[in-house]
Amino acid sequence: MKLFGSSGIRGITNKEVTTDLALKVGLALGKTKRSAVVGRDPRIAGEMIEHAIISGLLSAGCDVVRIGMVSTPTLAYATKDYDCGVMITASHNPAEYVGIKLWNPDGMAFDSSQQEEIEDCIEKEDFEPVSWDKIGNVSEDANAIRQHTNMILQNVKRSSKRVIIDCGCGAGSTITPYVLRKMGCEVITLNSQPDGYFPARNPEPNDANLTLLKTAVKEFGADIGIAQDGDADRMMAIDEKGEFITGDEMLALFARHECNEGAKIVVPVDTSMMVDDALPGSTVIRTRVGDVYVAEEIKRCNADIGGEPSGSWIFPKISYCPDGIFASAKIMELIESRTLSELKEELPHYPTYRGTVKCDNERKAHVMEVVHSKLEKCGNISDIDGIRVEMDNGWVLVRPSGTEPKIRITVEAREGADRLFSMAENIIKEALN
Ligand code: MG
């Protein structure tokens, strides 16, 4: 039974994610954990799911500490004092979704083997409710946000810039504006009152969803606009001209700012070589797409920084959990002496092509075999996630979509990107004939 995706359990409230399921997750988790810290984002279903999972944990004899409505990185940071952490969130998904994500004390999300253990236990209904005198205690701790805030403030420099923060009515509203003010910033808030209906915008902080923030940055003459997703593990930025900074640019900027020459940087396979070229002498390690895989690889190879262009930035010196609040504070350091648009201009930009070819799910495996045999003649090939071939001038990535009958092609090259794209497209089309 597959309950967990790469981002934990997530689905439509009361259809895919129910109180019954949450109760079982609590019972399964409580089998091996003696203490758990539980938090939630502002989603309407948050408290309902929280009560169910806590009942399961208590019934299994696990002590529970509730920290209320918090961001995911706040919960992950608080987990250092417990056996595990439970976050009720559906991250950047729309309001009707809810989810459960489990955390280890070092800020790392549960890995696939830990998730399988829980799935197994739920499938076999292998629960052990304890006797009446062994059930867990539940208590509340109101200090989690303050402790997370203090940790961030100890690790960033002061700033007096003018910033507009758009928390998207998500969990970041409980912490980010306060952190930025304590740093000395002039803070203007936008959509920074928690509201589980997410009335202002879709919680995903992508270019298309941030129209209001772009306008506000220009209208108020701000130095920067910052946007977060529903649980504030992701953040993206708008420069002082109202232009969106892409995920690749964000990664390159953070790597330049945070790391020295020779640094190890971990990114997913679809990341631009802008990141490779941003920092001379650095080693860029590529993983499967998903912030969990990036975090695992950062830990495994003791990397200096990593992230995913969708907005997850991981600073391993503070946590393996992507932290959209810490990243918001850090980006203020970046723009202390240069504007964000200047910093962006200085990055190497290469022509990039993205496209898809229709392909029935049943034929994907065959097509990918053909793609592998043709592309391996072109350069250094890797099959970590789809097929990626690296050439002197650039790279080609061919990945079957996990959810749609499509194969995606991404190409980036110093020159001839259009030719490489046609080549990949033709290989797929011929394989389909
Ligand atoms: Mg998120």
Short mmCIF file of C-alpha atoms and ligand atoms in Angstrom, two decimals:
data_model
loop_
_atom_site.label_atom_id
_atom_site.label_comp_id
_atom_site.label_asym_id
_atom_site.label_seq_id
_atom_site.Cartn_x
_atom_site.Cartn_y
_atom_site.Cartn_z
CA MET A 1 0.00 0.00 0.00
CA LYS A 2 1.46 3.35 -1.04
CA LEU A 3 0.29 6.16 1.24
CA PHE A 4 3.34 8.38 1.14
CA GLY A 5 4.53 10.34 -1.86
CA SER A 6 7.86 12.16 -1.99
CA SER A 7 6.27 14.85 0.22
CA GLY A 8 4.50 12.67 2.76
CA ILE A 9 0.78 11.85 2.75
CA ARG A 10 -1.27 14.37 0.78
CA GLY A 11 -4.78 14.40 -0.71
CA ILE A 12 -8.28 15.85 -0.73
CA THR A 13 -9.73 16.40 2.76
CA ASN A 14 -12.19 13.73 3.95
CA LYS A 15 -11.80 11.79 0.69
CA GLU A 16 -8.16 10.78 0.36
CA VAL A 17 -6.95 12.02 3.73
CA THR A 18 -9.44 11.17 6.49
CA THR A 19 -9.50 11.19 10.29
CA ASP A 20 -9.49 7.38 10.14
CA LEU A 21 -6.20 7.41 8.21
CA ALA A 22 -4.70 10.06 10.54
CA LEU A 23 -5.64 7.97 13.60
CA LYS A 24 -3.85 4.97 12.08
CA VAL A 25 -0.75 7.02 11.26
CA GLY A 26 -0.69 8.11 14.92
CA LEU A 27 -1.07 4.50 16.14
CA ALA A 28 1.65 3.27 13.77
CA LEU A 29 4.08 6.07 14.66
CA GLY A 30 3.44 5.63 18.40
CA LYS A 31 4.58 2.01 18.22
CA THR A 32 8.23 3.01 18.08
CA LYS A 33 8.30 6.67 19.20
CA ARG A 34 8.04 7.76 22.83
CA SER A 35 7.59 11.49 22.17
CA ALA A 36 6.21 13.56 19.30
CA VAL A 37 5.83 17.26 18.57
CA VAL A 38 2.79 18.19 16.46
CA GLY A 39 2.11 21.34 14.41
CA ARG A 40 -0.18 22.41 11.59
CA ASP A 41 -0.51 25.03 8.88
CA PRO A 42 -3.72 27.15 8.67
CA ARG A 43 -5.67 24.71 6.48
CA ILE A 44 -9.33 24.31 7.44
CA ALA A 45 -8.86 20.56 7.98
CA GLY A 46 -5.71 21.06 10.08
CA GLU A 47 -7.22 20.79 13.54
CA MET A 48 -9.47 17.88 12.58
CA ILE A 49 -6.52 15.83 11.31
CA GLU A 50 -4.38 16.97 14.24
CA HIS A 51 -6.88 15.68 16.83
CA ALA A 52 -7.11 12.31 15.07
CA ILE A 53 -3.37 11.77 14.79
CA ILE A 54 -2.84 12.86 18.41
CA SER A 55 -5.49 10.34 19.56
CA GLY A 56 -3.58 7.60 17.75
CA LEU A 57 -0.24 8.64 19.25
CA LEU A 58 -1.65 8.82 22.81
CA SER A 59 -3.42 5.51 22.42
CA ALA A 60 -0.09 3.92 21.46
CA GLY A 61 1.54 5.38 24.58
CA CYS A 62 3.45 8.23 22.93
CA ASP A 63 3.66 11.62 24.69
CA VAL A 64 2.57 14.55 22.53
CA VAL A 65 3.50 18.23 22.62
CA ARG A 66 1.34 20.56 20.51
CA ILE A 67 2.92 23.71 19.14
CA GLY A 68 -0.15 24.96 17.25
CA MET A 69 -0.16 26.77 13.93
CA VAL A 70 3.44 26.98 12.76
CA SER A 71 5.48 26.79 9.57
CA THR A 72 6.95 23.43 8.53
CA PRO A 73 10.53 24.58 9.20
CA THR A 74 9.47 25.72 12.71
CA LEU A 75 8.06 22.24 13.38
CA ALA A 76 11.14 20.56 11.88
CA TYR A 77 13.41 22.70 14.06
CA ALA A 78 11.35 21.93 17.20
CA THR A 79 11.66 18.20 16.46
CA LYS A 80 15.28 18.29 17.71
CA ASP A 81 13.90 17.90 21.26
CA TYR A 82 11.63 14.89 20.50
CA ASP A 83 11.69 11.41 18.95
CA CYS A 84 9.74 12.64 15.92
CA GLY A 85 7.74 15.54 14.49
CA VAL A 86 4.33 15.55 12.82
CA MET A 87 3.32 18.39 10.50
CA ILE A 88 -0.26 18.65 9.24
CA THR A 89 0.14 20.43 5.92
CA ALA A 90 -0.46 20.13 2.19
CA SER A 91 2.34 22.60 1.46
CA HIS A 92 1.62 24.55 -1.75
CA ASN A 93 -1.47 22.55 -2.78
CA PRO A 94 -4.86 24.33 -3.00
CA ALA A 95 -7.11 24.76 0.07
CA GLU A 96 -9.12 21.53 -0.30
CA TYR A 97 -5.99 19.44 0.24
CA VAL A 98 -4.54 18.33 3.55
CA GLY A 99 -1.57 16.14 4.40
CA ILE A 100 0.77 14.67 6.99
CA LYS A 101 4.55 14.93 6.90
CA LEU A 102 6.80 13.20 9.44
CA TRP A 103 10.16 14.46 10.66
CA ASN A 104 13.33 13.22 12.34
CA PRO A 105 15.16 15.13 15.11
CA ASP A 106 17.89 16.33 12.68
CA GLY A 107 15.31 18.14 10.52
CA MET A 108 15.25 15.40 7.87
CA ALA A 109 11.85 14.23 6.64
CA PHE A 110 11.07 10.52 7.06
CA ASP A 111 12.90 8.60 4.32
CA SER A 112 11.33 5.88 2.18
CA SER A 113 12.20 3.03 4.55
CA GLN A 114 10.71 4.88 7.54
CA GLN A 115 7.57 5.61 5.48
CA GLU A 116 7.29 1.97 4.40
CA GLU A 117 7.43 0.90 8.04
CA ILE A 118 4.38 3.09 8.77
CA GLU A 119 2.57 1.91 5.62
CA ASP A 120 3.22 -1.72 6.51
CA CYS A 121 1.91 -1.25 10.00
CA ILE A 122 -1.28 0.43 8.72
CA GLU A 123 -1.85 -2.20 6.04
CA LYS A 124 -1.59 -5.05 8.56
CA GLU A 125 -3.45 -3.05 11.25
CA ASP A 126 -0.51 -4.03 13.40
CA PHE A 127 -1.24 -1.60 16.25
CA GLU A 128 -0.65 -2.00 19.95
CA PRO A 129 -2.94 0.28 21.98
CA VAL A 130 -1.57 0.38 25.51
CA SER A 131 -3.40 -0.25 28.79
CA TRP A 132 -5.28 2.66 30.37
CA ASP A 133 -2.43 3.61 32.71
CA LYS A 134 0.18 3.78 29.91
CA ILE A 135 -1.53 6.16 27.46
CA GLY A 136 0.50 9.22 26.49
CA ASN A 137 0.38 12.72 27.95
CA VAL A 138 -0.56 15.71 25.86
CA SER A 139 0.72 19.21 26.58
CA GLU A 140 1.29 22.49 24.82
CA ASP A 141 4.44 24.50 24.18
CA ALA A 142 4.15 28.11 23.07
CA ASN A 143 7.91 28.62 22.61
CA ALA A 144 8.54 26.94 19.24
CA ILE A 145 8.17 30.07 17.13
CA ARG A 146 10.36 32.11 19.48
CA GLN A 147 13.09 29.44 19.45
CA HIS A 148 13.05 29.18 15.66
CA THR A 149 13.13 33.00 15.40
CA ASN A 150 16.11 33.23 17.77
CA MET A 151 18.04 30.58 15.82
CA ILE A 152 17.50 32.51 12.57
CA LEU A 153 18.45 35.87 14.09
CA GLN A 154 21.70 34.38 15.43
CA ASN A 155 22.63 33.33 11.88
CA VAL A 156 21.85 36.43 9.81
CA LYS A 157 23.17 39.98 9.63
CA ARG A 158 21.02 43.07 10.19
CA SER A 159 19.31 44.80 7.26
CA SER A 160 17.52 48.11 6.89
CA LYS A 161 16.00 47.41 3.46
CA ARG A 162 12.34 47.80 2.56
CA VAL A 163 10.72 44.41 1.97
CA ILE A 164 7.21 43.32 1.06
CA ILE A 165 6.45 39.88 2.46
CA ASP A 166 3.61 37.88 0.89
CA CYS A 167 2.95 34.81 3.05
CA GLY A 168 0.00 33.81 0.85
CA CYS A 169 -2.15 33.63 4.05
CA GLY A 170 -0.07 30.58 4.99
CA ALA A 171 1.83 29.51 8.09
CA GLY A 172 4.72 31.89 7.34
CA SER A 173 2.40 34.67 8.57
CA THR A 174 3.05 33.54 12.15
CA ILE A 175 6.79 34.21 11.98
CA THR A 176 8.33 35.76 8.84
CA PRO A 177 7.22 39.42 9.20
CA TYR A 178 8.45 39.41 12.82
CA VAL A 179 11.84 37.91 11.93
CA LEU A 180 12.39 40.48 9.18
CA ARG A 181 11.41 43.36 11.51
CA LYS A 182 13.77 42.12 14.22
CA MET A 183 16.55 42.15 11.62
CA GLY A 184 15.90 45.86 11.18
CA CYS A 185 14.03 45.68 7.85
CA GLU A 186 11.18 48.00 6.97
CA VAL A 187 8.44 45.41 6.51
CA ILE A 188 5.23 45.79 4.52
CA THR A 189 2.97 42.75 4.79
CA LEU A 190 0.76 41.38 2.04
CA ASN A 191 -1.56 38.37 2.54
CA SER A 192 0.14 37.81 5.89
CA GLN A 193 -2.88 36.88 8.01
CA PRO A 194 -3.34 33.08 8.26
CA ASP A 195 -6.46 31.94 6.40
CA GLY A 196 -7.03 28.30 5.44
CA TYR A 197 -9.20 29.26 2.50
CA PHE A 198 -6.12 30.87 0.90
CA PRO A 199 -8.36 33.67 -0.43
CA ALA A 200 -5.61 35.91 -1.80
CA ARG A 201 -3.71 33.63 -4.15
CA ASN A 202 -2.87 30.02 -4.89
CA PRO A 203 -0.35 28.97 -2.19
CA GLU A 204 2.33 28.00 -4.72
CA PRO A 205 4.81 30.90 -5.01
CA ASN A 206 5.39 30.71 -8.77
CA ASP A 207 5.67 33.55 -11.30
CA ALA A 208 2.01 33.38 -12.38
CA ASN A 209 0.63 33.51 -8.81
CA LEU A 210 2.56 36.59 -7.67
CA THR A 211 1.00 39.36 -9.76
CA LEU A 212 -0.12 41.35 -6.71
CA LEU A 213 3.31 41.16 -5.07
CA LYS A 214 5.04 42.37 -8.25
CA THR A 215 2.71 45.37 -8.44
CA ALA A 216 3.14 46.10 -4.73
CA VAL A 217 6.96 46.07 -4.96
CA LYS A 218 6.84 48.75 -7.66
CA GLU A 219 4.06 50.80 -6.04
CA PHE A 220 5.79 50.92 -2.64
CA GLY A 221 9.33 51.29 -4.04
CA ALA A 222 10.47 48.22 -2.14
CA ASP A 223 13.96 46.72 -2.44
CA ILE A 224 12.54 43.21 -2.68
CA GLY A 225 9.33 41.18 -2.59
CA ILE A 226 9.31 37.78 -0.88
CA ALA A 227 6.64 35.10 -1.30
CA GLN A 228 6.15 31.83 0.58
CA ASP A 229 3.97 28.75 0.09
CA GLY A 230 1.27 27.50 2.50
CA ASP A 231 3.67 26.05 5.07
CA ALA A 232 6.64 28.38 4.39
CA ASP A 233 9.23 25.76 3.57
CA ARG A 234 9.37 27.35 0.11
CA MET A 235 10.16 30.95 -0.73
CA MET A 236 10.71 32.91 -3.94
CA ALA A 237 11.63 36.53 -4.60
CA ILE A 238 10.75 39.52 -6.80
CA ASP A 239 13.46 42.09 -7.57
CA GLU A 240 13.10 45.86 -7.06
CA LYS A 241 11.86 46.21 -10.65
CA GLY A 242 8.98 43.81 -10.03
CA GLU A 243 10.62 40.92 -11.93
CA PHE A 244 10.38 37.30 -10.74
CA ILE A 245 13.70 35.63 -9.86
CA THR A 246 13.69 32.07 -11.23
CA GLY A 247 14.49 29.07 -9.05
CA ASP A 248 17.77 28.45 -10.88
CA GLU A 249 18.78 32.06 -10.28
CA MET A 250 17.85 31.80 -6.60
CA LEU A 251 19.99 28.68 -6.19
CA ALA A 252 22.93 30.27 -7.95
CA LEU A 253 22.64 33.44 -5.82
CA PHE A 254 22.40 31.55 -2.54
CA ALA A 255 25.33 29.30 -3.53
CA ARG A 256 27.49 32.33 -4.41
CA HIS A 257 26.61 34.06 -1.16
CA GLU A 258 26.85 31.10 1.20
CA CYS A 259 29.69 29.02 -0.18
CA ASN A 260 33.39 29.31 -0.84
CA GLU A 261 35.28 28.01 -3.86
CA GLY A 262 35.24 24.22 -4.08
CA ALA A 263 31.86 23.91 -2.37
CA LYS A 264 29.52 20.94 -2.80
CA ILE A 265 26.06 21.89 -4.05
CA VAL A 266 23.16 19.42 -4.39
CA VAL A 267 20.37 20.04 -6.93
CA PRO A 268 17.81 17.96 -8.84
CA VAL A 269 18.52 16.75 -12.41
CA ASP A 270 16.55 19.54 -14.10
CA THR A 271 18.58 22.39 -12.60
CA SER A 272 20.35 24.88 -14.88
CA MET A 273 24.13 24.76 -15.38
CA MET A 274 23.97 28.39 -14.29
CA VAL A 275 24.42 26.90 -10.80
CA ASP A 276 27.56 24.99 -11.92
CA ASP A 277 29.02 28.14 -13.43
CA ALA A 278 28.00 30.54 -10.65
CA LEU A 279 30.70 29.39 -8.28
CA PRO A 280 34.13 28.50 -9.75
CA GLY A 281 35.56 25.17 -8.62
CA SER A 282 32.33 23.95 -7.08
CA THR A 283 31.03 20.40 -7.41
CA VAL A 284 27.35 20.17 -8.33
CA ILE A 285 25.71 16.85 -7.47
CA ARG A 286 22.40 16.01 -9.17
CA THR A 287 19.60 13.93 -7.60
CA ARG A 288 16.06 12.81 -8.39
CA VAL A 289 13.48 15.62 -8.46
CA GLY A 290 12.07 16.19 -4.94
CA ASP A 291 13.38 18.21 -1.99
CA VAL A 292 13.55 15.05 0.16
CA TYR A 293 16.08 13.48 -2.25
CA VAL A 294 18.10 16.69 -2.27
CA ALA A 295 18.14 16.76 1.56
CA GLU A 296 19.18 13.10 1.77
CA GLU A 297 22.06 13.65 -0.64
CA ILE A 298 23.19 16.80 1.21
CA LYS A 299 23.42 14.75 4.39
CA ARG A 300 25.09 11.78 2.68
CA CYS A 301 27.86 13.78 1.01
CA ASN A 302 28.11 16.51 3.65
CA ALA A 303 27.33 19.25 1.09
CA ASP A 304 27.43 22.99 1.79
CA ILE A 305 24.07 23.94 0.32
CA GLY A 306 21.33 22.57 -1.89
CA GLY A 307 17.82 23.13 -3.07
CA GLU A 308 15.16 22.70 -5.65
CA PRO A 309 14.24 25.41 -8.18
CA SER A 310 10.58 25.17 -7.07
CA GLY A 311 11.56 27.23 -4.03
CA SER A 312 13.08 24.85 -1.45
CA TRP A 313 16.46 26.06 -0.19
CA ILE A 314 18.38 23.89 2.25
CA PHE A 315 21.10 25.35 4.49
CA PRO A 316 22.52 22.25 6.22
CA LYS A 317 24.37 24.27 8.86
CA ILE A 318 20.96 25.08 10.40
CA SER A 319 18.72 22.18 9.27
CA TYR A 320 18.07 19.59 6.55
CA CYS A 321 14.52 20.96 6.28
CA PRO A 322 14.06 23.59 3.54
CA ASP A 323 13.44 26.79 5.51
CA GLY A 324 11.54 29.58 3.75
CA ILE A 325 11.86 31.89 6.74
CA PHE A 326 15.62 31.47 7.08
CA ALA A 327 15.94 31.90 3.29
CA SER A 328 13.84 35.10 3.46
CA ALA A 329 16.20 36.48 6.10
CA LYS A 330 19.29 35.34 4.15
CA ILE A 331 18.25 37.01 0.91
CA MET A 332 18.17 40.35 2.76
CA GLU A 333 21.93 39.88 3.39
CA LEU A 334 22.47 39.33 -0.35
CA ILE A 335 20.94 42.67 -1.33
CA GLU A 336 22.76 44.72 1.31
CA SER A 337 25.26 46.25 -1.14
CA ARG A 338 23.80 45.36 -4.58
CA THR A 339 20.26 45.37 -5.91
CA LEU A 340 18.63 42.04 -6.63
CA SER A 341 18.29 42.87 -10.34
CA GLU A 342 22.05 43.62 -10.54
CA LEU A 343 22.88 40.33 -8.84
CA LYS A 344 20.59 38.52 -11.26
CA GLU A 345 22.17 40.23 -14.30
CA GLU A 346 25.62 39.03 -13.26
CA LEU A 347 24.62 35.36 -13.43
CA PRO A 348 25.44 33.37 -16.58
CA HIS A 349 22.21 32.71 -18.53
CA TYR A 350 21.99 30.01 -21.21
CA PRO A 351 19.26 29.27 -23.77
CA THR A 352 16.83 26.69 -22.40
CA TYR A 353 14.10 24.76 -24.20
CA ARG A 354 11.28 22.86 -22.51
CA GLY A 355 8.57 20.80 -24.17
CA THR A 356 6.54 17.60 -24.04
CA VAL A 357 5.70 14.77 -26.42
CA LYS A 358 2.43 12.83 -25.94
CA CYS A 359 3.03 9.22 -24.97
CA ASP A 360 0.66 6.62 -23.50
CA ASN A 361 1.73 5.39 -20.07
CA GLU A 362 2.18 1.80 -21.35
CA ARG A 363 4.67 2.88 -23.99
CA LYS A 364 6.83 5.07 -21.76
CA ALA A 365 9.22 2.29 -20.73
CA HIS A 366 9.90 1.31 -24.36
CA VAL A 367 10.46 4.92 -25.42
CA MET A 368 12.85 5.52 -22.54
CA GLU A 369 14.87 2.44 -23.55
CA VAL A 370 15.26 3.80 -27.06
CA VAL A 371 16.14 7.26 -25.71
CA HIS A 372 18.80 5.67 -23.49
CA SER A 373 20.42 3.74 -26.34
CA LYS A 374 20.51 6.79 -28.64
CA LEU A 375 21.59 9.39 -26.09
CA GLU A 376 24.38 7.32 -24.53
CA LYS A 377 26.36 7.92 -27.72
CA CYS A 378 26.14 11.70 -27.23
CA GLY A 379 27.90 12.18 -23.90
CA ASN A 380 27.90 11.37 -20.20
CA ILE A 381 24.63 9.62 -19.43
CA SER A 382 22.79 9.36 -16.10
CA ASP A 383 19.48 7.65 -15.26
CA ILE A 384 18.94 8.96 -11.72
CA ASP A 385 15.60 10.45 -12.81
CA GLY A 386 14.66 10.07 -16.47
CA ILE A 387 17.66 10.17 -18.79
CA ARG A 388 20.09 13.04 -18.68
CA VAL A 389 23.01 13.33 -21.01
CA GLU A 390 25.74 15.84 -20.41
CA MET A 391 27.74 17.16 -23.35
CA ASP A 392 30.56 19.73 -23.61
CA ASN A 393 28.13 22.47 -24.49
CA GLY A 394 25.07 21.63 -22.42
CA TRP A 395 22.67 18.87 -21.45
CA VAL A 396 19.45 17.11 -22.45
CA LEU A 397 16.97 15.63 -19.96
CA VAL A 398 14.17 13.29 -21.06
CA ARG A 399 11.73 12.39 -18.24
CA PRO A 400 8.38 10.62 -18.38
CA SER A 401 5.69 12.55 -16.48
CA GLY A 402 4.63 10.71 -13.32
CA THR A 403 1.00 11.81 -13.60
CA GLU A 404 0.24 12.54 -17.27
CA PRO A 405 0.61 10.66 -20.61
CA LYS A 406 3.58 12.80 -21.58
CA ILE A 407 7.34 12.70 -21.85
CA ARG A 408 9.11 15.91 -20.92
CA ILE A 409 12.19 17.24 -22.66
CA THR A 410 14.46 19.88 -21.13
CA VAL A 411 17.52 21.19 -22.96
CA GLU A 412 20.05 23.81 -21.94
CA ALA A 413 23.11 24.65 -24.01
CA ARG A 414 25.63 27.41 -24.53
CA GLU A 415 24.80 27.14 -28.24
CA GLY A 416 22.61 24.98 -30.43
CA ALA A 417 19.95 24.29 -27.78
CA ASP A 418 17.24 24.32 -30.46
CA ARG A 419 19.07 21.59 -32.45
CA LEU A 420 19.49 19.44 -29.35
CA PHE A 421 15.81 19.84 -28.55
CA SER A 422 14.77 18.72 -32.06
CA MET A 423 17.13 15.77 -31.81
CA ALA A 424 15.55 14.58 -28.52
CA GLU A 425 12.05 15.20 -29.84
CA ASN A 426 12.79 13.17 -32.99
CA ILE A 427 14.22 10.25 -31.02
CA ILE A 428 10.98 10.05 -28.99
CA LYS A 429 8.73 10.41 -32.05
CA GLU A 430 10.63 7.70 -33.95
CA ALA A 431 10.44 5.37 -30.97
CA LEU A 432 6.66 5.87 -30.96
CA ASN A 433 6.30 5.02 -34.67
MG MG B 1 5.69 23.64 1.31
#
